[in-house]
């Protein structure tokens, strides 16, 4: 057997016989050179970055800067979400993301804006300190109709829940608000002569201003409220005295307004007078928490103040409001209209007999045509500089009763 050296020598001589080569040429050197090149190529950073750059570019995130870090997957530059990509993140078929029984689409035929981002929730959630307690033991026989069967509205005499509404039945068999009940709610809200306003002894709004000399309470509107039957009642789930708790059933659409109000909410179907549309949903905050947020966030909040006068001074954690800035439902898109809005908010007690927590439900004040924008009167006092800063906007409601245009004819001089 020839040795490896003999073999290599023989091959080199054959090669030298026919080709012109470096006299120092050797196969062993050739093989060593190949190994050397391989090691150099394998450790050459610029070569490495080019290889990875090609892979990255396929995905559109690549960098050819030569900086090894810049082409690592961990440091891919943050993908800049463009309008089209953002649009695809929002489901334009259903802004509720499946949280409601019905789908609620959104459209923007005015510009490229997408709806603001927020967490869609179909029911209120306590942020932190608000005292909202639902316990079965707290709901006594005075607060629910345990002996009822079937539909409370078919009974000749009002059940315990219906009686608590202080008006007899609030709903018709079709699930609409009874006309006289609705009319009274509208008058009590719109007509200063009929408004019942009470002041609290120790108004949390004044206290939250942290001023040395507190002003007296500006007063809070006493409202009529609805008491719905609930789970401790004996009636059927389809009882006619359960409307708001069934959630949104109407065909609605979030749309970008053409008159400079930003996003709005419209109905896609004709709505009869007294129809439930949706609740105002948000985080339940105490007034103290709201004040802390207002200093930084400016949230659009609604006070749950209809009963603040009722039991004398409440504890801090019982003075509540709803903040729709971060968690809310479609009600966050309902724009303001002075006085003659087509929606009215009515307090509804469902699962707790406590007056400090209740639901705020929107009902139509009149028949509303399909494609009409839905509006409610925020109750802003445009003349009061101390009114909530988030409510300060140049009103474009278009109503002939607009309080922002026709000063000083204000009809709802309430702190809200
Ligand atoms: C609860 S949000 C309603 C939805 C809002 N348009 C949006 O784009 O998200 C309240 C804000 O809408 C605007 N807005 C509501 N009603 C308005 C009106 N009548 N005139 C002008 N702006 C209005 C104001 O900017 C107000 O602060």
Short mmCIF file of C-alpha atoms and ligand atoms in Angstrom, two decimals:
data_model
loop_
_atom_site.label_atom_id
_atom_site.label_comp_id
_atom_site.label_asym_id
_atom_site.label_seq_id
_atom_site.Cartn_x
_atom_site.Cartn_y
_atom_site.Cartn_z
CA UNK A 1 0.00 0.00 0.00
CA UNK A 2 1.46 3.41 -0.93
CA UNK A 3 1.62 5.90 1.89
CA UNK A 4 -0.52 9.04 1.82
CA UNK A 5 2.61 11.11 1.10
CA UNK A 6 3.50 8.88 -1.92
CA UNK A 7 -0.02 9.14 -3.29
CA UNK A 8 -0.13 12.93 -2.98
CA UNK A 9 3.33 13.21 -4.64
CA UNK A 10 2.21 11.08 -7.58
CA UNK A 11 -0.94 13.15 -8.17
CA UNK A 12 1.08 16.38 -8.02
CA UNK A 13 3.57 15.07 -10.60
CA UNK A 14 0.77 14.07 -12.97
CA UNK A 15 -0.73 17.55 -12.60
CA UNK A 16 2.61 19.24 -13.17
CA UNK A 17 3.13 17.20 -16.34
CA UNK A 18 0.14 18.77 -18.06
CA UNK A 19 -0.50 22.13 -16.34
CA UNK A 20 1.43 25.18 -15.44
CA UNK A 21 1.25 25.50 -11.68
CA UNK A 22 2.95 27.26 -8.83
CA UNK A 23 6.15 25.24 -8.20
CA UNK A 24 5.19 25.25 -4.50
CA UNK A 25 1.82 23.71 -5.30
CA UNK A 26 0.87 20.74 -3.12
CA UNK A 27 -2.39 18.91 -2.72
CA UNK A 28 -2.03 18.94 1.03
CA UNK A 29 -1.56 22.71 0.90
CA UNK A 30 -4.60 22.92 -1.39
CA UNK A 31 -6.69 21.01 1.15
CA UNK A 32 -5.33 23.15 4.00
CA UNK A 33 -6.21 26.29 2.01
CA UNK A 34 -9.73 25.01 1.49
CA UNK A 35 -10.13 24.40 5.21
CA UNK A 36 -8.75 27.84 5.99
CA UNK A 37 -11.19 29.49 3.54
CA UNK A 38 -14.07 27.55 5.03
CA UNK A 39 -13.20 28.69 8.58
CA UNK A 40 -12.77 32.30 7.40
CA UNK A 41 -16.07 32.32 5.56
CA UNK A 42 -17.85 30.73 8.48
CA UNK A 43 -16.65 33.37 10.93
CA UNK A 44 -16.80 36.40 8.62
CA UNK A 45 -19.51 38.68 10.20
CA UNK A 46 -20.22 40.67 7.04
CA UNK A 47 -20.77 37.44 5.13
CA UNK A 48 -23.07 36.22 7.95
CA UNK A 49 -25.13 39.42 7.97
CA UNK A 50 -25.65 39.21 4.23
CA UNK A 51 -26.94 35.66 4.49
CA UNK A 52 -29.39 36.55 7.26
CA UNK A 53 -30.28 39.77 5.52
CA UNK A 54 -31.57 37.83 2.58
CA UNK A 55 -33.82 35.76 4.85
CA UNK A 56 -35.06 38.86 6.69
CA UNK A 57 -35.82 40.69 3.50
CA UNK A 58 -38.15 37.94 2.41
CA UNK A 59 -40.27 38.95 5.38
CA UNK A 60 -39.80 42.59 4.70
CA UNK A 61 -38.08 43.35 8.00
CA UNK A 62 -34.41 42.85 6.91
CA UNK A 63 -31.45 45.11 7.45
CA UNK A 64 -28.26 45.14 5.44
CA UNK A 65 -26.43 47.48 7.75
CA UNK A 66 -23.70 44.94 8.58
CA UNK A 67 -24.43 45.27 12.30
CA UNK A 68 -24.90 41.68 13.47
CA UNK A 69 -27.46 42.84 16.07
CA UNK A 70 -29.56 44.65 13.53
CA UNK A 71 -30.37 41.52 11.61
CA UNK A 72 -31.12 39.30 14.57
CA UNK A 73 -34.84 38.38 14.83
CA UNK A 74 -34.87 39.81 18.32
CA UNK A 75 -34.08 43.27 17.08
CA UNK A 76 -36.21 43.46 13.97
CA UNK A 77 -37.31 47.08 13.87
CA UNK A 78 -40.76 47.48 15.33
CA UNK A 79 -43.29 47.04 12.55
CA UNK A 80 -44.93 50.38 11.88
CA UNK A 81 -48.66 49.72 11.73
CA UNK A 82 -50.10 51.64 8.82
CA UNK A 83 -53.73 52.69 8.49
CA UNK A 84 -54.65 49.66 6.40
CA UNK A 85 -53.05 47.25 8.85
CA UNK A 86 -54.73 49.06 11.77
CA UNK A 87 -58.03 48.81 9.96
CA UNK A 88 -57.63 45.06 9.68
CA UNK A 89 -56.98 44.88 13.45
CA UNK A 90 -60.46 46.30 14.03
CA UNK A 91 -63.27 44.07 12.91
CA UNK A 92 -65.40 46.50 10.94
CA UNK A 93 -68.24 43.95 10.95
CA UNK A 94 -68.49 43.97 14.71
CA UNK A 95 -66.96 46.55 17.01
CA UNK A 96 -68.21 44.52 20.00
CA UNK A 97 -65.87 41.62 19.07
CA UNK A 98 -68.71 39.19 19.72
CA UNK A 99 -69.50 40.54 23.20
CA UNK A 100 -73.11 41.42 22.35
CA UNK A 101 -75.96 39.25 21.05
CA UNK A 102 -76.02 41.42 17.90
CA UNK A 103 -73.09 42.48 15.72
CA UNK A 104 -72.47 46.24 15.52
CA UNK A 105 -70.48 47.27 12.43
CA UNK A 106 -68.55 50.51 11.99
CA UNK A 107 -68.04 52.58 8.85
CA UNK A 108 -66.05 55.68 7.97
CA UNK A 109 -66.97 57.28 4.66
CA UNK A 110 -65.34 60.59 5.58
CA UNK A 111 -61.64 59.89 6.11
CA UNK A 112 -59.17 57.10 6.91
CA UNK A 113 -59.60 57.18 10.68
CA UNK A 114 -60.37 54.02 12.60
CA UNK A 115 -62.45 54.06 15.80
CA UNK A 116 -60.44 54.80 18.96
CA UNK A 117 -59.12 51.73 20.69
CA UNK A 118 -60.87 50.64 23.89
CA UNK A 119 -61.89 47.41 25.62
CA UNK A 120 -65.42 46.51 24.60
CA UNK A 121 -67.38 45.30 27.64
CA UNK A 122 -71.10 44.52 27.62
CA UNK A 123 -71.58 45.21 31.37
CA UNK A 124 -70.12 47.60 33.96
CA UNK A 125 -66.93 46.57 35.80
CA UNK A 126 -65.69 47.88 39.14
CA UNK A 127 -62.30 49.58 38.72
CA UNK A 128 -61.10 49.28 42.31
CA UNK A 129 -62.73 50.86 45.34
CA UNK A 130 -66.37 51.26 44.32
CA UNK A 131 -68.70 49.50 46.71
CA UNK A 132 -70.94 47.36 44.51
CA UNK A 133 -72.09 44.21 46.20
CA UNK A 134 -74.53 41.67 44.76
CA UNK A 135 -75.44 39.07 47.35
CA UNK A 136 -78.55 36.92 47.50
CA UNK A 137 -78.95 37.62 51.22
CA UNK A 138 -78.97 41.36 50.53
CA UNK A 139 -81.97 40.94 48.17
CA UNK A 140 -84.81 40.41 50.64
CA UNK A 141 -88.44 39.55 49.87
CA UNK A 142 -89.12 43.29 49.77
CA UNK A 143 -86.82 43.57 46.78
CA UNK A 144 -87.86 40.66 44.57
CA UNK A 145 -91.01 38.81 43.56
CA UNK A 146 -90.29 35.30 44.81
CA UNK A 147 -93.90 34.16 44.55
CA UNK A 148 -94.40 35.22 40.89
CA UNK A 149 -94.70 32.67 38.07
CA UNK A 150 -94.26 33.31 34.34
CA UNK A 151 -94.65 36.88 33.14
CA UNK A 152 -95.12 39.57 35.81
CA UNK A 153 -96.69 41.91 33.25
CA UNK A 154 -99.64 39.54 32.75
CA UNK A 155 -100.55 39.74 36.43
CA UNK A 156 -103.47 42.06 37.28
CA UNK A 157 -101.66 43.56 40.26
CA UNK A 158 -98.06 44.81 40.20
CA UNK A 159 -95.50 42.43 41.70
CA UNK A 160 -92.96 43.62 44.32
CA UNK A 161 -90.45 44.65 41.62
CA UNK A 162 -92.97 46.46 39.48
CA UNK A 163 -94.35 48.24 42.56
CA UNK A 164 -90.84 49.44 43.37
CA UNK A 165 -90.82 51.34 40.07
CA UNK A 166 -93.35 53.56 41.90
CA UNK A 167 -95.49 53.80 38.81
CA UNK A 168 -96.83 50.35 38.21
CA UNK A 169 -95.63 48.68 35.04
CA UNK A 170 -92.90 50.60 33.22
CA UNK A 171 -92.93 48.28 30.18
CA UNK A 172 -95.60 47.30 27.68
CA UNK A 173 -96.05 43.69 26.52
CA UNK A 174 -93.91 44.63 23.45
CA UNK A 175 -90.97 45.53 25.67
CA UNK A 176 -91.34 49.30 25.13
CA UNK A 177 -91.56 51.92 27.85
CA UNK A 178 -95.14 52.83 28.65
CA UNK A 179 -95.92 56.18 27.12
CA UNK A 180 -97.00 57.94 30.33
CA UNK A 181 -93.94 56.68 32.22
CA UNK A 182 -91.63 57.82 29.40
CA UNK A 183 -93.38 61.16 29.08
CA UNK A 184 -92.94 61.83 32.77
CA UNK A 185 -89.23 60.93 32.60
CA UNK A 186 -88.80 63.29 29.64
CA UNK A 187 -90.62 66.17 31.34
CA UNK A 188 -88.70 65.69 34.59
CA UNK A 189 -85.43 65.90 32.67
CA UNK A 190 -86.26 68.69 30.22
CA UNK A 191 -88.70 70.99 31.96
CA UNK A 192 -87.08 73.13 34.67
CA UNK A 193 -90.51 73.65 36.28
CA UNK A 194 -90.92 69.91 36.79
CA UNK A 195 -87.37 69.11 37.77
CA UNK A 196 -86.92 67.77 41.26
CA UNK A 197 -83.43 68.65 42.41
CA UNK A 198 -81.87 67.85 45.73
CA UNK A 199 -78.59 68.93 47.19
CA UNK A 200 -76.40 66.64 49.19
CA UNK A 201 -75.14 67.71 52.59
CA UNK A 202 -71.56 66.78 51.84
CA UNK A 203 -71.25 66.85 48.06
CA UNK A 204 -68.37 64.60 46.90
CA UNK A 205 -67.93 66.75 43.80
CA UNK A 206 -67.22 69.82 45.89
CA UNK A 207 -65.01 67.81 48.24
CA UNK A 208 -62.98 66.42 45.34
CA UNK A 209 -62.07 69.96 44.28
CA UNK A 210 -59.86 70.16 47.37
CA UNK A 211 -60.44 73.85 47.80
CA UNK A 212 -60.36 75.54 51.18
CA UNK A 213 -63.76 77.17 50.82
CA UNK A 214 -66.19 74.59 49.48
CA UNK A 215 -69.15 75.82 47.50
CA UNK A 216 -72.57 74.41 48.35
CA UNK A 217 -73.77 71.41 46.34
CA UNK A 218 -75.16 72.50 42.96
CA UNK A 219 -77.92 69.92 43.21
CA UNK A 220 -78.63 66.60 41.56
CA UNK A 221 -81.64 65.65 39.51
CA UNK A 222 -84.00 63.18 41.17
CA UNK A 223 -85.13 60.75 38.52
CA UNK A 224 -87.77 58.16 38.07
CA UNK A 225 -86.27 54.71 37.91
CA UNK A 226 -87.22 51.26 36.69
CA UNK A 227 -86.86 48.15 38.88
CA UNK A 228 -86.52 45.01 36.78
CA UNK A 229 -87.14 41.45 38.01
CA UNK A 230 -83.99 39.37 38.40
CA UNK A 231 -82.64 35.95 39.26
CA UNK A 232 -84.03 35.69 42.79
CA UNK A 233 -87.53 36.43 41.48
CA UNK A 234 -89.93 33.55 40.78
CA UNK A 235 -90.86 34.71 37.26
CA UNK A 236 -89.58 33.34 33.94
CA UNK A 237 -86.40 34.61 32.30
CA UNK A 238 -88.61 35.92 29.48
CA UNK A 239 -90.75 37.93 31.97
CA UNK A 240 -91.74 41.26 30.39
CA UNK A 241 -90.21 43.13 33.31
CA UNK A 242 -86.71 42.16 32.15
CA UNK A 243 -85.63 44.31 29.21
CA UNK A 244 -82.36 46.15 29.89
CA UNK A 245 -80.68 43.06 31.33
CA UNK A 246 -81.19 41.23 27.99
CA UNK A 247 -78.75 43.60 26.33
CA UNK A 248 -78.65 45.27 22.92
CA UNK A 249 -81.13 43.84 20.40
CA UNK A 250 -81.39 46.65 17.86
CA UNK A 251 -79.46 47.02 14.58
CA UNK A 252 -76.93 49.76 15.27
CA UNK A 253 -73.90 51.15 13.49
CA UNK A 254 -70.92 53.22 14.62
CA UNK A 255 -70.13 55.81 11.94
CA UNK A 256 -67.93 58.85 11.38
CA UNK A 257 -70.14 61.96 11.43
CA UNK A 258 -70.01 64.52 8.62
CA UNK A 259 -70.68 67.52 10.89
CA UNK A 260 -67.46 67.53 12.89
CA UNK A 261 -68.52 65.54 15.98
CA UNK A 262 -66.14 62.65 15.33
CA UNK A 263 -67.66 59.18 15.68
CA UNK A 264 -71.34 58.70 16.37
CA UNK A 265 -73.94 55.95 16.72
CA UNK A 266 -76.91 55.46 14.40
CA UNK A 267 -79.77 53.01 14.13
CA UNK A 268 -80.06 50.91 10.97
CA UNK A 269 -83.72 50.13 11.67
CA UNK A 270 -86.74 52.23 12.51
CA UNK A 271 -87.16 52.39 16.28
CA UNK A 272 -90.49 52.88 18.00
CA UNK A 273 -90.90 55.42 20.82
CA UNK A 274 -89.83 54.00 24.20
CA UNK A 275 -87.47 51.36 22.76
CA UNK A 276 -84.46 50.27 24.79
CA UNK A 277 -81.28 50.88 22.76
CA UNK A 278 -78.29 50.24 25.02
CA UNK A 279 -76.86 50.91 28.46
CA UNK A 280 -74.12 53.42 29.22
CA UNK A 281 -71.34 51.02 30.15
CA UNK A 282 -68.01 51.79 31.74
CA UNK A 283 -65.73 51.28 34.70
CA UNK A 284 -67.41 51.98 38.01
CA UNK A 285 -65.25 54.55 39.81
CA UNK A 286 -65.64 56.35 43.10
CA UNK A 287 -65.73 60.14 42.80
CA UNK A 288 -62.29 60.21 44.40
CA UNK A 289 -60.91 57.85 41.74
CA UNK A 290 -62.61 59.88 39.04
CA UNK A 291 -61.03 63.06 40.33
CA UNK A 292 -57.58 61.42 40.32
CA UNK A 293 -58.15 60.33 36.72
CA UNK A 294 -59.53 63.67 35.59
CA UNK A 295 -56.28 65.31 36.58
CA UNK A 296 -54.42 63.19 34.03
CA UNK A 297 -56.88 61.54 31.64
CA UNK A 298 -59.91 63.78 31.26
CA UNK A 299 -62.40 60.89 31.07
CA UNK A 300 -65.96 61.21 29.79
CA UNK A 301 -67.72 60.07 32.96
CA UNK A 302 -71.34 60.02 34.02
CA UNK A 303 -72.32 60.46 37.66
CA UNK A 304 -74.60 57.91 39.34
CA UNK A 305 -75.94 60.73 41.48
CA UNK A 306 -79.71 60.37 41.34
CA UNK A 307 -79.92 59.23 44.97
CA UNK A 308 -77.00 60.97 46.63
CA UNK A 309 -79.37 62.93 48.80
CA UNK A 310 -81.37 59.91 49.88
CA UNK A 311 -79.66 58.47 52.95
CA UNK A 312 -77.76 61.48 54.17
CA UNK A 313 -74.01 61.27 53.74
CA UNK A 314 -72.77 58.19 51.91
CA UNK A 315 -69.35 56.61 52.38
CA UNK A 316 -66.69 57.65 49.87
CA UNK A 317 -66.88 54.25 48.15
CA UNK A 318 -70.63 54.72 47.59
CA UNK A 319 -70.38 57.95 45.57
CA UNK A 320 -70.01 56.42 42.12
CA UNK A 321 -69.76 57.24 38.44
CA UNK A 322 -69.18 55.41 35.17
CA UNK A 323 -66.05 56.14 33.15
CA UNK A 324 -66.19 55.01 29.52
CA UNK A 325 -62.63 56.01 28.55
CA UNK A 326 -60.96 52.61 28.53
CA UNK A 327 -63.67 50.00 29.05
CA UNK A 328 -67.11 50.57 27.57
CA UNK A 329 -69.70 49.65 24.98
CA UNK A 330 -71.21 51.43 21.94
CA UNK A 331 -72.75 54.10 24.16
CA UNK A 332 -69.31 55.77 24.21
CA UNK A 333 -70.04 56.87 20.62
CA UNK A 334 -73.38 58.57 21.32
CA UNK A 335 -73.04 62.29 20.71
CA UNK A 336 -74.70 65.11 22.62
CA UNK A 337 -77.78 67.03 21.51
CA UNK A 338 -79.21 69.87 23.55
CA UNK A 339 -82.70 69.26 24.92
CA UNK A 340 -84.48 67.45 22.06
CA UNK A 341 -82.22 64.39 21.80
CA UNK A 342 -83.85 61.17 20.58
CA UNK A 343 -82.54 59.17 23.57
CA UNK A 344 -83.06 59.63 27.29
CA UNK A 345 -81.11 57.92 30.07
CA UNK A 346 -83.20 56.26 32.78
CA UNK A 347 -81.79 54.63 35.95
CA UNK A 348 -82.57 50.92 36.16
CA UNK A 349 -82.12 48.82 39.28
CA UNK A 350 -81.55 45.17 38.52
CA UNK A 351 -79.34 43.10 40.80
CA UNK A 352 -78.86 45.23 43.89
CA UNK A 353 -81.32 47.13 46.03
CA UNK A 354 -78.62 49.70 46.86
CA UNK A 355 -79.51 53.10 45.51
CA UNK A 356 -75.94 54.18 44.96
CA UNK A 357 -75.41 51.65 42.17
CA UNK A 358 -77.80 51.31 39.27
CA UNK A 359 -77.70 50.94 35.49
CA UNK A 360 -78.19 53.86 33.11
CA UNK A 361 -80.26 52.73 30.14
CA UNK A 362 -81.02 54.66 26.95
CA UNK A 363 -84.57 54.63 25.58
CA UNK A 364 -85.90 56.44 22.51
CA UNK A 365 -87.87 59.62 23.30
CA UNK A 366 -89.78 59.37 19.99
CA UNK A 367 -89.96 57.23 16.89
CA UNK A 368 -86.52 57.22 15.26
CA UNK A 369 -86.05 56.63 11.55
CA UNK A 370 -83.62 54.08 10.16
CA UNK A 371 -80.18 55.70 9.57
CA UNK A 372 -80.87 58.54 12.05
CA UNK A 373 -78.05 59.42 14.43
CA UNK A 374 -78.79 58.57 18.07
CA UNK A 375 -78.15 61.40 20.54
CA UNK A 376 -78.63 62.19 24.22
CA UNK A 377 -78.44 65.36 26.25
CA UNK A 378 -75.25 65.18 28.33
CA UNK A 379 -76.72 67.88 30.57
CA UNK A 380 -73.77 70.18 30.05
CA UNK A 381 -73.90 73.68 31.41
CA UNK A 382 -71.93 75.42 28.67
CA UNK A 383 -71.85 78.63 30.71
CA UNK A 384 -70.31 77.12 33.81
CA UNK A 385 -66.51 77.24 33.67
CA UNK A 386 -66.34 74.77 36.54
CA UNK A 387 -68.32 72.15 34.65
CA UNK A 388 -66.35 69.04 33.79
CA UNK A 389 -63.47 69.92 31.49
CA UNK A 390 -64.11 66.87 29.30
CA UNK A 391 -67.54 68.23 28.52
CA UNK A 392 -66.11 71.47 27.14
CA UNK A 393 -66.55 71.37 23.40
CA UNK A 394 -68.08 73.68 20.86
CA UNK A 395 -71.51 72.14 20.47
CA UNK A 396 -72.47 71.20 16.92
CA UNK A 397 -75.73 69.46 17.82
CA UNK A 398 -77.78 71.55 15.38
CA UNK A 399 -80.76 71.69 17.74
CA UNK A 400 -82.80 74.89 17.76
CA UNK A 401 -82.55 74.62 21.56
CA UNK A 402 -78.74 74.46 21.55
CA UNK A 403 -77.48 75.83 24.87
CA UNK A 404 -74.10 76.57 23.40
CA UNK A 405 -75.55 79.06 20.90
CA UNK A 406 -78.57 80.50 22.66
CA UNK A 407 -77.20 81.62 25.97
CA UNK A 408 -78.53 82.06 28.57
CA UNK A 409 -81.58 79.82 27.93
CA UNK A 410 -80.23 76.82 29.85
CA UNK A 411 -82.75 74.24 30.87
CA UNK A 412 -80.61 71.76 32.78
CA UNK A 413 -78.54 73.70 35.30
CA UNK A 414 -77.17 70.59 36.95
CA UNK A 415 -73.75 69.50 38.05
CA UNK A 416 -73.03 66.25 36.21
C1 LIG B 1 -68.91 60.41 24.43
S1 LIG B 1 -67.94 61.06 23.15
C2 LIG B 1 -68.93 60.76 21.74
C3 LIG B 1 -68.15 60.07 20.65
C4 LIG B 1 -67.15 60.96 19.98
N1 LIG B 1 -67.78 61.78 18.98
C5 LIG B 1 -66.01 60.16 19.39
O1 LIG B 1 -65.60 60.44 18.26
O2 LIG B 1 -65.50 59.23 20.04
C6 LIG B 1 -68.07 62.78 23.48
C7 LIG B 1 -67.25 63.66 22.59
O3 LIG B 1 -67.81 63.73 21.28
C8 LIG B 1 -67.80 65.06 20.78
N2 LIG B 1 -69.18 65.54 20.70
C9 LIG B 1 -70.28 64.94 21.19
N3 LIG B 1 -71.38 65.66 20.93
C10 LIG B 1 -70.98 66.76 20.27
C11 LIG B 1 -71.66 67.89 19.77
N4 LIG B 1 -72.97 68.05 19.89
N5 LIG B 1 -70.92 68.84 19.17
C12 LIG B 1 -69.59 68.71 19.03
N6 LIG B 1 -68.88 67.66 19.49
C13 LIG B 1 -69.57 66.69 20.11
C14 LIG B 1 -67.03 65.87 21.79
O4 LIG B 1 -65.68 65.86 21.41
C15 LIG B 1 -67.22 65.09 23.07
O5 LIG B 1 -66.17 65.32 23.99
#
